[in-house]
Tab-separated table of C-alpha atoms and ligand atoms in Angstrom:
chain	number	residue	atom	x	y	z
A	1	UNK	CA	32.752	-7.282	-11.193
A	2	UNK	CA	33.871	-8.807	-14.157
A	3	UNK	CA	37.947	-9.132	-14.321
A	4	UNK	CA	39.875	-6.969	-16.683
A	5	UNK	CA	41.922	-9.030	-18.820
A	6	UNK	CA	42.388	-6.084	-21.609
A	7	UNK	CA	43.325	-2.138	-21.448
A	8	UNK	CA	42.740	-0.168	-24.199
A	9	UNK	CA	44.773	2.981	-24.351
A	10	UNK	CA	43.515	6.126	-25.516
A	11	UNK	CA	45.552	9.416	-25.932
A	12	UNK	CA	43.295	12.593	-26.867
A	13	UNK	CA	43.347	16.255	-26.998
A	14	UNK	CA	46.549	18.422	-27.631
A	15	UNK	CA	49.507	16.575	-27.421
A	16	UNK	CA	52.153	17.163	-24.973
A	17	UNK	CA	55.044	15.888	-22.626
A	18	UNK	CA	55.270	12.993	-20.850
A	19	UNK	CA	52.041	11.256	-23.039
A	20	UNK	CA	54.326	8.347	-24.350
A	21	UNK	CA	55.639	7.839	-20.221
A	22	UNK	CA	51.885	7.243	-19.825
A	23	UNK	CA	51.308	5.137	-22.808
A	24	UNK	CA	54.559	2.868	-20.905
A	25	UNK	CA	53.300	3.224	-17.432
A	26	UNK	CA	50.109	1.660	-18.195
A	27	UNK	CA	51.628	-1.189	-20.522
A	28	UNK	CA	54.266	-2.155	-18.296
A	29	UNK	CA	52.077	-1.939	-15.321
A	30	UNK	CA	49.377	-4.244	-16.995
A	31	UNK	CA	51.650	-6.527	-18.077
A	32	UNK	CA	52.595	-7.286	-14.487
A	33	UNK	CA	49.296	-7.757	-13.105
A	34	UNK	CA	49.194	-10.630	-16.204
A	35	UNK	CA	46.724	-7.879	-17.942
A	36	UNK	CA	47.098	-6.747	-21.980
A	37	UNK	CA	47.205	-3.354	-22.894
A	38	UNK	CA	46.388	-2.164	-27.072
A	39	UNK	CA	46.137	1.021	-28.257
A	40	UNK	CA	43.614	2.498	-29.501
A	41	UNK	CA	44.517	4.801	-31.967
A	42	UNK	CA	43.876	8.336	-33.295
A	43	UNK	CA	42.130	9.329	-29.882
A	44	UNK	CA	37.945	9.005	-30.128
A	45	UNK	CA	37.957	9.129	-33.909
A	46	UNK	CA	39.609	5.671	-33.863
A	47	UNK	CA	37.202	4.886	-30.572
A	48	UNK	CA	34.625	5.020	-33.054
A	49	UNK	CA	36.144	3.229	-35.813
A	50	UNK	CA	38.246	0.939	-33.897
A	51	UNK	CA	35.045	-2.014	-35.088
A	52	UNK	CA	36.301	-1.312	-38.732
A	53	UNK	CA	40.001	-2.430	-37.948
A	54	UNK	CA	41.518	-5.362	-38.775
A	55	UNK	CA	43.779	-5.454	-35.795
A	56	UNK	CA	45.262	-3.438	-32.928
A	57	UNK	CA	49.017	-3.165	-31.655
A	58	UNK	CA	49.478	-4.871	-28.850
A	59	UNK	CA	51.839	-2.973	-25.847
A	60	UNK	CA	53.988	-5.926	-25.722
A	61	UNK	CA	57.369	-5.671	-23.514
A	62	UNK	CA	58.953	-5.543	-27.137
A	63	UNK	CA	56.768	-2.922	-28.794
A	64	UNK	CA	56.982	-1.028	-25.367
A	65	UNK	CA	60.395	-1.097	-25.499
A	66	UNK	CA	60.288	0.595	-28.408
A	67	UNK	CA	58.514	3.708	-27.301
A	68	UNK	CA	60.735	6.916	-25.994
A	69	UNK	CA	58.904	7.611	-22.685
A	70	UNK	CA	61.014	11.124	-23.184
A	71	UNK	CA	59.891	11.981	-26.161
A	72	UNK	CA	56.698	14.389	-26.371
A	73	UNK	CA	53.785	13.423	-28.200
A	74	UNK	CA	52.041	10.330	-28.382
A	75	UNK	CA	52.545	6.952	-29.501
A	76	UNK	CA	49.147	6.111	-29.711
A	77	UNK	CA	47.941	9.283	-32.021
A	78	UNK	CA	45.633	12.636	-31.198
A	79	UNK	CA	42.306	13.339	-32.424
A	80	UNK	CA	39.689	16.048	-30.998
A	81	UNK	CA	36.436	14.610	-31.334
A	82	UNK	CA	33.287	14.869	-28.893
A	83	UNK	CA	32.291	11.470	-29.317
A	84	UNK	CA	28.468	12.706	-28.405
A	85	UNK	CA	28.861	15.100	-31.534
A	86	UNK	CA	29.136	12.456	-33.992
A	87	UNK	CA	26.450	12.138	-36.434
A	88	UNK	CA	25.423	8.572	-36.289
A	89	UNK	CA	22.530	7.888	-33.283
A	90	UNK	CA	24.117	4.488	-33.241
A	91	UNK	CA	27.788	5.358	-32.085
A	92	UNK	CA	27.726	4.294	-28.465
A	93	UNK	CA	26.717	0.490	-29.303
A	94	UNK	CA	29.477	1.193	-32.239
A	95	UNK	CA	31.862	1.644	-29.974
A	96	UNK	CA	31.243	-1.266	-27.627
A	97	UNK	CA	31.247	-3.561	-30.595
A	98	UNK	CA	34.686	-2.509	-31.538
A	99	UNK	CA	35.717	-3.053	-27.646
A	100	UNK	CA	33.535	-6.568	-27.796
A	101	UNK	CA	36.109	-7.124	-31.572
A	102	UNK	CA	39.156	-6.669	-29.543
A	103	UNK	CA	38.024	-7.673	-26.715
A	104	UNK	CA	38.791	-4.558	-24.609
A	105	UNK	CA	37.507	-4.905	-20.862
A	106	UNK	CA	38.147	-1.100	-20.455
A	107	UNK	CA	40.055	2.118	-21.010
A	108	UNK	CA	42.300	4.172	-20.100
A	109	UNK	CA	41.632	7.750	-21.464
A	110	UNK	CA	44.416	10.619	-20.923
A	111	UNK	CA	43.761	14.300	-21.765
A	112	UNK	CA	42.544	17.482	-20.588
A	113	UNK	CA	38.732	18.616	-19.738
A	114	UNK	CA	37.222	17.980	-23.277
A	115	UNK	CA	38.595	14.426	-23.184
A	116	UNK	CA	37.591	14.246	-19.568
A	117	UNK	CA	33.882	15.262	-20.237
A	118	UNK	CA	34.257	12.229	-22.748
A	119	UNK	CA	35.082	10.209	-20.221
A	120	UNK	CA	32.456	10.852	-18.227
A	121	UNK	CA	30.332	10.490	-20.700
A	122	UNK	CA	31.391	7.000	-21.816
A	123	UNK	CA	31.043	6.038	-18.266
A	124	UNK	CA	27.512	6.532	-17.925
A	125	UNK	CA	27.078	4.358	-21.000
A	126	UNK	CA	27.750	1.652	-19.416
A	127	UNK	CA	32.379	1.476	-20.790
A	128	UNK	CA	34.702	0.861	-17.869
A	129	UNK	CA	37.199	4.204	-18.134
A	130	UNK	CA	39.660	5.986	-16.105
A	131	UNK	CA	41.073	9.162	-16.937
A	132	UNK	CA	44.773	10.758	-16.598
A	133	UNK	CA	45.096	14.130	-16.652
A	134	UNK	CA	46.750	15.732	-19.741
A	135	UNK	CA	47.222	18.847	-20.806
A	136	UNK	CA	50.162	21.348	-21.020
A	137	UNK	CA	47.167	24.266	-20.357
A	138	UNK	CA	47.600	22.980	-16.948
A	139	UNK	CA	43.576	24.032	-15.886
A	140	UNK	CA	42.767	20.870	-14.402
A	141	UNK	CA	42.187	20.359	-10.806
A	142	UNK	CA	45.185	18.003	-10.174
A	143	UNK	CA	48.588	18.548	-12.045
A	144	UNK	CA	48.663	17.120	-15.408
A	145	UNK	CA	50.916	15.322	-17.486
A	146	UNK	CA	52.479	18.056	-20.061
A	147	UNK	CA	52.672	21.234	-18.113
A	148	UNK	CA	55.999	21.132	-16.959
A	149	UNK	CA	57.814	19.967	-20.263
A	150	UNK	CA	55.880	23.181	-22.179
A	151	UNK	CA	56.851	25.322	-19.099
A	152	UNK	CA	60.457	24.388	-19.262
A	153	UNK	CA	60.320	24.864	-23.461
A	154	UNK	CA	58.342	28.441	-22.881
A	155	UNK	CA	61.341	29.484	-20.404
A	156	UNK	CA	64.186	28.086	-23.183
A	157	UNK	CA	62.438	30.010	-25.586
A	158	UNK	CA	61.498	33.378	-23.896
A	159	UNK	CA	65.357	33.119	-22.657
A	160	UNK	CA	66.864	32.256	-26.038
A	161	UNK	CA	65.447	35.479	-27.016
A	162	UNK	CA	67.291	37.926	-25.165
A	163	UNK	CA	70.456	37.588	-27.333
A	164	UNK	CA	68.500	38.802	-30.465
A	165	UNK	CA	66.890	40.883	-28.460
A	166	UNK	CA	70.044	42.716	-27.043
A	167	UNK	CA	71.688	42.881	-30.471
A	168	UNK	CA	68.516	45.089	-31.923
A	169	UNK	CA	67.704	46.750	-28.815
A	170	UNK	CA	64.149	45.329	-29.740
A	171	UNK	CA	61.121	44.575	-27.386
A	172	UNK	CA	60.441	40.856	-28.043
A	173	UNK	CA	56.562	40.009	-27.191
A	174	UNK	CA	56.355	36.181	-26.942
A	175	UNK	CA	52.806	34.383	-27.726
A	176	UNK	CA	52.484	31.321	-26.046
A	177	UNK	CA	49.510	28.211	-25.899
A	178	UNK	CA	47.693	27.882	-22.685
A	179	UNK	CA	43.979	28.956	-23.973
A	180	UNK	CA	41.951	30.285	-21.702
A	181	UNK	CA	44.186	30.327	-18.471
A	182	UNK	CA	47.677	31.603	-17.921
A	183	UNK	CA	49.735	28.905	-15.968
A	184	UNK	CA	52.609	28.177	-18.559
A	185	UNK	CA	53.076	31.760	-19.695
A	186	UNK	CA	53.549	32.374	-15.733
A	187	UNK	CA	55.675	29.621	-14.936
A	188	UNK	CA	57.483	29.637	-17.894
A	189	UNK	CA	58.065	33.538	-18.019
A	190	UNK	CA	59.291	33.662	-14.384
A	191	UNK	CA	61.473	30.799	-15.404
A	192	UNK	CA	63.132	33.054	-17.913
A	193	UNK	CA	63.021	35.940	-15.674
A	194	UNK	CA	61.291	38.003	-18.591
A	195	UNK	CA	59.754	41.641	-17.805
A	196	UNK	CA	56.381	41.186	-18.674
A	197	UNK	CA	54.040	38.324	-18.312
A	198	UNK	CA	50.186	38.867	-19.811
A	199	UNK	CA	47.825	36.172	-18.749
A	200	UNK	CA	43.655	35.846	-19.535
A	201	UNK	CA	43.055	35.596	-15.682
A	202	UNK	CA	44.129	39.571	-15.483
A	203	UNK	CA	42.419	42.266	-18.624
A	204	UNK	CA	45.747	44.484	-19.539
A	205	UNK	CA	46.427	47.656	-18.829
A	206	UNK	CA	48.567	48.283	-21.682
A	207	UNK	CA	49.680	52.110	-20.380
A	208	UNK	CA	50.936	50.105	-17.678
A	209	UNK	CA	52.775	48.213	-19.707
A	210	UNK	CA	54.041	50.583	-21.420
A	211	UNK	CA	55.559	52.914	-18.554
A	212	UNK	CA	56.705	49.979	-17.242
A	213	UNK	CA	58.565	48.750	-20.582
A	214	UNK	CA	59.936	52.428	-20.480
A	215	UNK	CA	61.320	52.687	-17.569
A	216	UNK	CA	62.943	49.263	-17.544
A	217	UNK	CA	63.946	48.843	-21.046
A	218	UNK	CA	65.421	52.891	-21.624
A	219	UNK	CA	67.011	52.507	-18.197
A	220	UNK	CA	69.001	48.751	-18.799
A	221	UNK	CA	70.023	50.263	-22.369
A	222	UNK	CA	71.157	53.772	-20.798
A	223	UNK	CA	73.604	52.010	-17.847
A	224	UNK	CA	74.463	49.541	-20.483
A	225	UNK	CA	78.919	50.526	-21.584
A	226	UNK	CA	77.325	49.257	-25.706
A	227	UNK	CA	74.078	50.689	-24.975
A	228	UNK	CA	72.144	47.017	-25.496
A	229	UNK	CA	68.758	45.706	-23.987
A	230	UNK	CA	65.844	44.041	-24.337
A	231	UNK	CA	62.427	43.807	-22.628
A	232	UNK	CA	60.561	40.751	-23.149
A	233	UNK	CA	57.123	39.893	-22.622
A	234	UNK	CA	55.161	36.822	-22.264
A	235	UNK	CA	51.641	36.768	-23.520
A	236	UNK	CA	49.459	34.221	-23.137
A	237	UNK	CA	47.293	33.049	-26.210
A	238	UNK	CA	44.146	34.038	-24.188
A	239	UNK	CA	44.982	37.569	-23.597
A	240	UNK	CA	42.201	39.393	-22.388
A	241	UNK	CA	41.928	43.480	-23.227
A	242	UNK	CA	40.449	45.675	-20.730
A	243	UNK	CA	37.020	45.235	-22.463
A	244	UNK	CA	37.270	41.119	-21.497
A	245	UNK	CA	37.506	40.089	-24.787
A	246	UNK	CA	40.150	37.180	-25.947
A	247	UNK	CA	41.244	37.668	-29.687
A	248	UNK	CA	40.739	34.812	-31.981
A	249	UNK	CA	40.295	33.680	-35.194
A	250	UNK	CA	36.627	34.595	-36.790
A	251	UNK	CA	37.171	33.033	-40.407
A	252	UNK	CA	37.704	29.372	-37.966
A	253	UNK	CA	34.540	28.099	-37.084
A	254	UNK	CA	34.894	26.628	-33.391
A	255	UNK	CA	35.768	22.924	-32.849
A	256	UNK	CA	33.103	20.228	-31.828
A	257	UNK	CA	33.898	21.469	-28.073
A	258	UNK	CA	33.122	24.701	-29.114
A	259	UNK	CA	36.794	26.428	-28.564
A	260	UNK	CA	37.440	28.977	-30.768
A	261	UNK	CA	41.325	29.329	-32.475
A	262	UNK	CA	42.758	31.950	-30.549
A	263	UNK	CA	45.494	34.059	-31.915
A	264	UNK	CA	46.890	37.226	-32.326
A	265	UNK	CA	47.779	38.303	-28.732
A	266	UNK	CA	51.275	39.015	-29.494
A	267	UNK	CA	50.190	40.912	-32.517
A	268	UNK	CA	47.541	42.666	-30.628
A	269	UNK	CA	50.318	43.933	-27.756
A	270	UNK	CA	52.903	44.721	-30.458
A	271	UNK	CA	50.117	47.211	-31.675
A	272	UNK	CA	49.715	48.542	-28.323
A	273	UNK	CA	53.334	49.437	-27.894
A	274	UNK	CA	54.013	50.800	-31.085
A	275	UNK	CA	51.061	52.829	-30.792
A	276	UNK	CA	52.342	54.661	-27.738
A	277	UNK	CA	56.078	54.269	-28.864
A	278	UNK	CA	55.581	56.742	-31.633
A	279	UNK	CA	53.349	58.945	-30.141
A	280	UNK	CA	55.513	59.727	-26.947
A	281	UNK	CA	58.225	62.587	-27.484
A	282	UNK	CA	60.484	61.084	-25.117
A	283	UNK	CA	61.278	58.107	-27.028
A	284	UNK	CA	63.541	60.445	-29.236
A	285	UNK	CA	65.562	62.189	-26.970
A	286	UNK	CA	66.228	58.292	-25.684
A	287	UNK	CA	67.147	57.320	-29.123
A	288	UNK	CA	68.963	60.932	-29.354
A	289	UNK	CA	70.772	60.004	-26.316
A	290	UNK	CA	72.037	56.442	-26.781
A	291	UNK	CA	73.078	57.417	-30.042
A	292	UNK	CA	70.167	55.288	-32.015
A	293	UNK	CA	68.426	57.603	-33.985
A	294	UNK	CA	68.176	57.855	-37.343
A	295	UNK	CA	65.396	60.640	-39.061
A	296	UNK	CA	63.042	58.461	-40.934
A	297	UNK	CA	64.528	55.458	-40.670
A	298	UNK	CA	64.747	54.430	-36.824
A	299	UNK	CA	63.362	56.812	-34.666
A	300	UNK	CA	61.365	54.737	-32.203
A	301	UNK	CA	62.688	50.825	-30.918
A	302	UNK	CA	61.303	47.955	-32.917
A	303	UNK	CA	58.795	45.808	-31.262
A	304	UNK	CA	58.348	42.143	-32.875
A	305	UNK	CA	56.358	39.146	-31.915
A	306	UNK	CA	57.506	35.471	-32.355
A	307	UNK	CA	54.826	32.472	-31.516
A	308	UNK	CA	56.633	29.346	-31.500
A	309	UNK	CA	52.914	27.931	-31.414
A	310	UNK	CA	53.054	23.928	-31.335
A	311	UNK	CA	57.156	23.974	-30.849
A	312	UNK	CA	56.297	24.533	-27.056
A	313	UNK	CA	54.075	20.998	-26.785
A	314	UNK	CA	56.596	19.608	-29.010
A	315	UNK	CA	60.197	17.387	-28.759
A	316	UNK	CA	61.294	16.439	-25.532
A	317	UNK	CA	59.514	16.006	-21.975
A	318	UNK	CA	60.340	16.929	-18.994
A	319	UNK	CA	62.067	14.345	-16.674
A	320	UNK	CA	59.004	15.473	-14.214
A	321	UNK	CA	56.507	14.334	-16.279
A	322	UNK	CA	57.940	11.563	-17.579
A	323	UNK	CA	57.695	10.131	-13.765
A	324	UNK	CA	54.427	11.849	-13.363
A	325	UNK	CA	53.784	10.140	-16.528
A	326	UNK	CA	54.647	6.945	-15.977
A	327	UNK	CA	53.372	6.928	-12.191
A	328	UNK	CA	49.959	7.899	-13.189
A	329	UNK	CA	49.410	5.456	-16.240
A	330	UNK	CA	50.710	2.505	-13.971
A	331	UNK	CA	48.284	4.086	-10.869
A	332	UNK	CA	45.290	4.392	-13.914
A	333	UNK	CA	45.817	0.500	-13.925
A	334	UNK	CA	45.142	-0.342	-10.690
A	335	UNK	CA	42.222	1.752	-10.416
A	336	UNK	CA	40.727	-0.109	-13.372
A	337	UNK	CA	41.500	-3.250	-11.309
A	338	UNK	CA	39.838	-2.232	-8.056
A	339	UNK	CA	36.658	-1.037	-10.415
A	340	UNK	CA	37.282	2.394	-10.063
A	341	UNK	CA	35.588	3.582	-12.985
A	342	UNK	CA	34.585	7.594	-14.023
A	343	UNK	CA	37.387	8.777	-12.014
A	344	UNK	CA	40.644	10.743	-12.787
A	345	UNK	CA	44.472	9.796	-11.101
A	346	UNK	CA	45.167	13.062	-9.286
A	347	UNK	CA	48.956	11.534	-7.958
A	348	UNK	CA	50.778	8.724	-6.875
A	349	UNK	CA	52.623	9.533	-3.040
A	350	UNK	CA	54.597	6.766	-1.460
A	351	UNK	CA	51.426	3.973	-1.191
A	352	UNK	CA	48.728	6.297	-1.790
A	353	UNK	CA	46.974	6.546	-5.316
A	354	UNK	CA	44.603	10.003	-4.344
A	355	UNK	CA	41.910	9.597	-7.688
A	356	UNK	CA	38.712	11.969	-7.467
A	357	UNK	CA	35.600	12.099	-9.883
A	358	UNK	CA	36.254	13.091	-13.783
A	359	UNK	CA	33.498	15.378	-13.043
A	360	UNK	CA	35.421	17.431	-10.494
A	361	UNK	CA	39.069	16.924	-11.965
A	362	UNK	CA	37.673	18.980	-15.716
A	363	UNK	CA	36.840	21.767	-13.576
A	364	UNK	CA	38.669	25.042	-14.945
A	365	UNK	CA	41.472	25.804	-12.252
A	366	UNK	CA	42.640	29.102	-13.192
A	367	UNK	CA	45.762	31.086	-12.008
A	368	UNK	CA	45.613	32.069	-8.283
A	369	UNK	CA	45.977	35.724	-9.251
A	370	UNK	CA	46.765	36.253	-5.335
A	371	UNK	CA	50.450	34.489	-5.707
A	372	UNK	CA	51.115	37.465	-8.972
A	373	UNK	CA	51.597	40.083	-6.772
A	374	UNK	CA	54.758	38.655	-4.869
A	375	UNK	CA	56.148	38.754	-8.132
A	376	UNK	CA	55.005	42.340	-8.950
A	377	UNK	CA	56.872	43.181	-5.752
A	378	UNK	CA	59.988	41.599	-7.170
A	379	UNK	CA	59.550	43.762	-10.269
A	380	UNK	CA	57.596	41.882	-13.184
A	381	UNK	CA	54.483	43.608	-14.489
A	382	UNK	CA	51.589	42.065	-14.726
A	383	UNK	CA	49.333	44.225	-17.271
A	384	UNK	CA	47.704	46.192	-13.958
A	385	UNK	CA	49.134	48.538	-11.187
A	386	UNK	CA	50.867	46.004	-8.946
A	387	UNK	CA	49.143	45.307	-5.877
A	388	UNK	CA	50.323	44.779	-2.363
A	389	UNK	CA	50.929	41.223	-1.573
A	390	UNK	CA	48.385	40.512	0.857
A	391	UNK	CA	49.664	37.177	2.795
A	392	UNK	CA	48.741	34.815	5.475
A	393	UNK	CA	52.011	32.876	7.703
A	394	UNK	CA	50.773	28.966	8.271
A	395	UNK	CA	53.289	26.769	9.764
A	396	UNK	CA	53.370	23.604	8.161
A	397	UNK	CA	54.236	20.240	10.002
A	398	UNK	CA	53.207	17.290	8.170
A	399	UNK	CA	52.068	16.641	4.563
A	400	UNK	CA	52.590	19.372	1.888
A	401	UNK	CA	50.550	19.254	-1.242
A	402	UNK	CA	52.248	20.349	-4.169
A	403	UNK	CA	50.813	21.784	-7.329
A	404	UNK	CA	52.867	23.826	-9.829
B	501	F6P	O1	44.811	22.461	-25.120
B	501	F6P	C1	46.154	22.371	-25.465
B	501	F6P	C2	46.507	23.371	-26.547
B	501	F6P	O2	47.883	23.273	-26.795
B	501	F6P	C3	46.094	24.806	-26.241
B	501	F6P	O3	47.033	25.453	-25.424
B	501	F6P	C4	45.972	25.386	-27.613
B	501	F6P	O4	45.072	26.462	-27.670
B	501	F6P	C5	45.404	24.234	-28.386
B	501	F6P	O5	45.813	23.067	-27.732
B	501	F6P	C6	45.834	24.175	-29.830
B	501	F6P	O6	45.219	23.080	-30.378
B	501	F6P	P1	45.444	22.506	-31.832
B	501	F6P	O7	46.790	21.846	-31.845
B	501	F6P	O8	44.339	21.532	-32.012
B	501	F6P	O9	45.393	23.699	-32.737
């Protein structure tokens, strides 16, 4: 096996949290194995053109230094491009002649499953590559780098609300990133404690959302001594309706991975609740009765939707991924060094470095729709009737494997 004296570092995909802890992880780790690390900017799009550069940064200590491992986003630059889209039959031997230019041994590539499918992809032409899982969609097989900062932003955020909320007696329907699975509006909903959370893995029921909204919401402003309350609801970006459908963006053709823009979810359930709002009589004797109403001016509560969109991938990481971060760029490393190639870090635990194949690791993990109903039975709805938790006792005496 030929020895690695150079890393390139490749960042790709949404940004996140914890990418720049990465970036350091792998740097600083090179550097002490007497290894150089450059990056490789603008994710593949600068893969491919990295032969028309004149030069690449080097991850020196001193340019290291000056990266903000707790800072989101990425030093090294984003693109989304499926390198096996590109129009130009000769863009594999492209791309090893800018590697030969800079004389990059290998790579390390960190991103979600589109950037993973790359990865595999670049393996089997013959370019040394190991992958780190990023993504804040969190639908990887192992963790990935990202999640938790855009979990802990969704929670600030869906939190943050309730004081507007309370001061308009409003119901506040939060959009949230995620695409086609619902981990971060779960985690980050619960982590507010909001009413509702609506995620792609279960169709909505909106007329169980709606008696649901009316019985909490009515009720918290009726016991309230200044009659205030909100009900907020977390919706994923991928909301599926009943019919399975997820809403998105038909004037957007879809990207070269073939992902359509999803939007409008929060629109779409604002709709949904107005709709019933003003056709239900008992919303005015509510409005009659906590002294709201107003004849053709307020008769039924407002409903409004806010999507902080890329604020919730943005500005700070999470202290957990910046040591998930930085564990799994060093790990990536010595993976590269043992000629581990085509394979993705899963976690770094005491001495062990657990890696599987890129392959597996882009498999779609969705949410375990069994865990929702112990939170139905602590009162959130879910967009469906809640259902029984069904659950299984197993006493646990050694290792523990955690996921979020
Ligand atoms: O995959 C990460 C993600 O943040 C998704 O949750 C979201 O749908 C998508 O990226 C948005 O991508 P872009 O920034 O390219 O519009």
């Amino acid at each position: 096996m030929p020895e690695i004296k150079r890393i390139g570092v490749i960042t790709s995909g949404g940004d996140c949290g914890g990418l720049n802890a990465v970036i350091k992880g792998v740097a600083r780790e090179a550097y002490a194995l007497g290894i150089e690390s450059v990056v490789v900017p603008h994710g593949y799009a600068g893969l491919y053109n990295l032969v028309k550069l004149d030069d690449v940064v080097f991850l020196n200590a001193e340019r290291v230094s000056k990266i903000e491992a707790s800072l989101a986003g990425s030093e090294a630059g984003h693109s989304r491009v499926k390198i096996s889209k590109i129009a130009d039959p000769e863009k594999y031997e492209r791309i090893k002649e800018g590697l030969r230019k800079f004389k990059i041994d290998a790579l390390v590539i960190s991103g979600g499953d589109d950037t993973g499918s790359v990865v595999v992809d670049l393996t089997q032409k013959g370019i040394p590559c190991v992958h780190v899982p990023k993504t804040m969609d969190l639908d990887l097989q192992p963790y990935s780098v990202g999640g938790d900062s855009a979990i802990n932003r969704i929670s600030v955020f869906a939190r943050d609300l309730k004081t507007t909320g309370m001061s308009h007696n409003r119901i506040l329907v939060i959009e949230v990133f995620g695409r086609y699975v619902g981990h971060t509006a779960f985690r980050g909903g619960v982590g507010a404690e909001t009413d509702c959370i609506l995620i792609p893995e279960i169709p909505v029921d909106f007329d169980v959302v709606y008696d649901h909204m009316k019985t909490t919401f009515f009720a918290r402003i009726e016991r309230s001594d200044v009659k205030a309350g909100t009900y907020i609801i977390v919706v994923a970006e991928g909301l599926k309706q009943a019919s399975g459908e997820m809403l998105y963006d038909e004037s957007i053709p879809p990207d070269a991975f073939g992902h359509r823009k999803l939007t409008g979810a929060g629109k779409y359930v604002r709709q949904q609740l107005e709709k019933r709002l003003k056709s239900d009589p008992a919303v005015k004797d509510f409005m009659e009765r906590t002294g709201m109403f107003a004849p053709g001016v307020y008769e039924v509560p407002e409903v409004r939707e806010v999507t902080p969109g890329h604020l919730v991938r943005s500005g700070h990481s999470s202290a957990f991924d910046v040591n998930f971060g930085y564990k799994v760029g060093a790990a990536a490393v010595l993976l590269l060094k043992e000629g581990k190639f085509g394979v993705t870090v899963v976690e770094v635990e005491g001495n062990h470095i657990r890696y599987m194949p890129t392959e597996e690791a882009i498999m779609r993990r969705e949410v375990d729709v069994r865990e929702i109903a112990i939170f139905e039975s602590l009162g959130t709805c879910f967009g469906r009737q809640p259902e029984k938790y069904e659950y299984e006792l197993i006493e646990q005496r050694s290792h523990i494997d955690r996921h979020l």
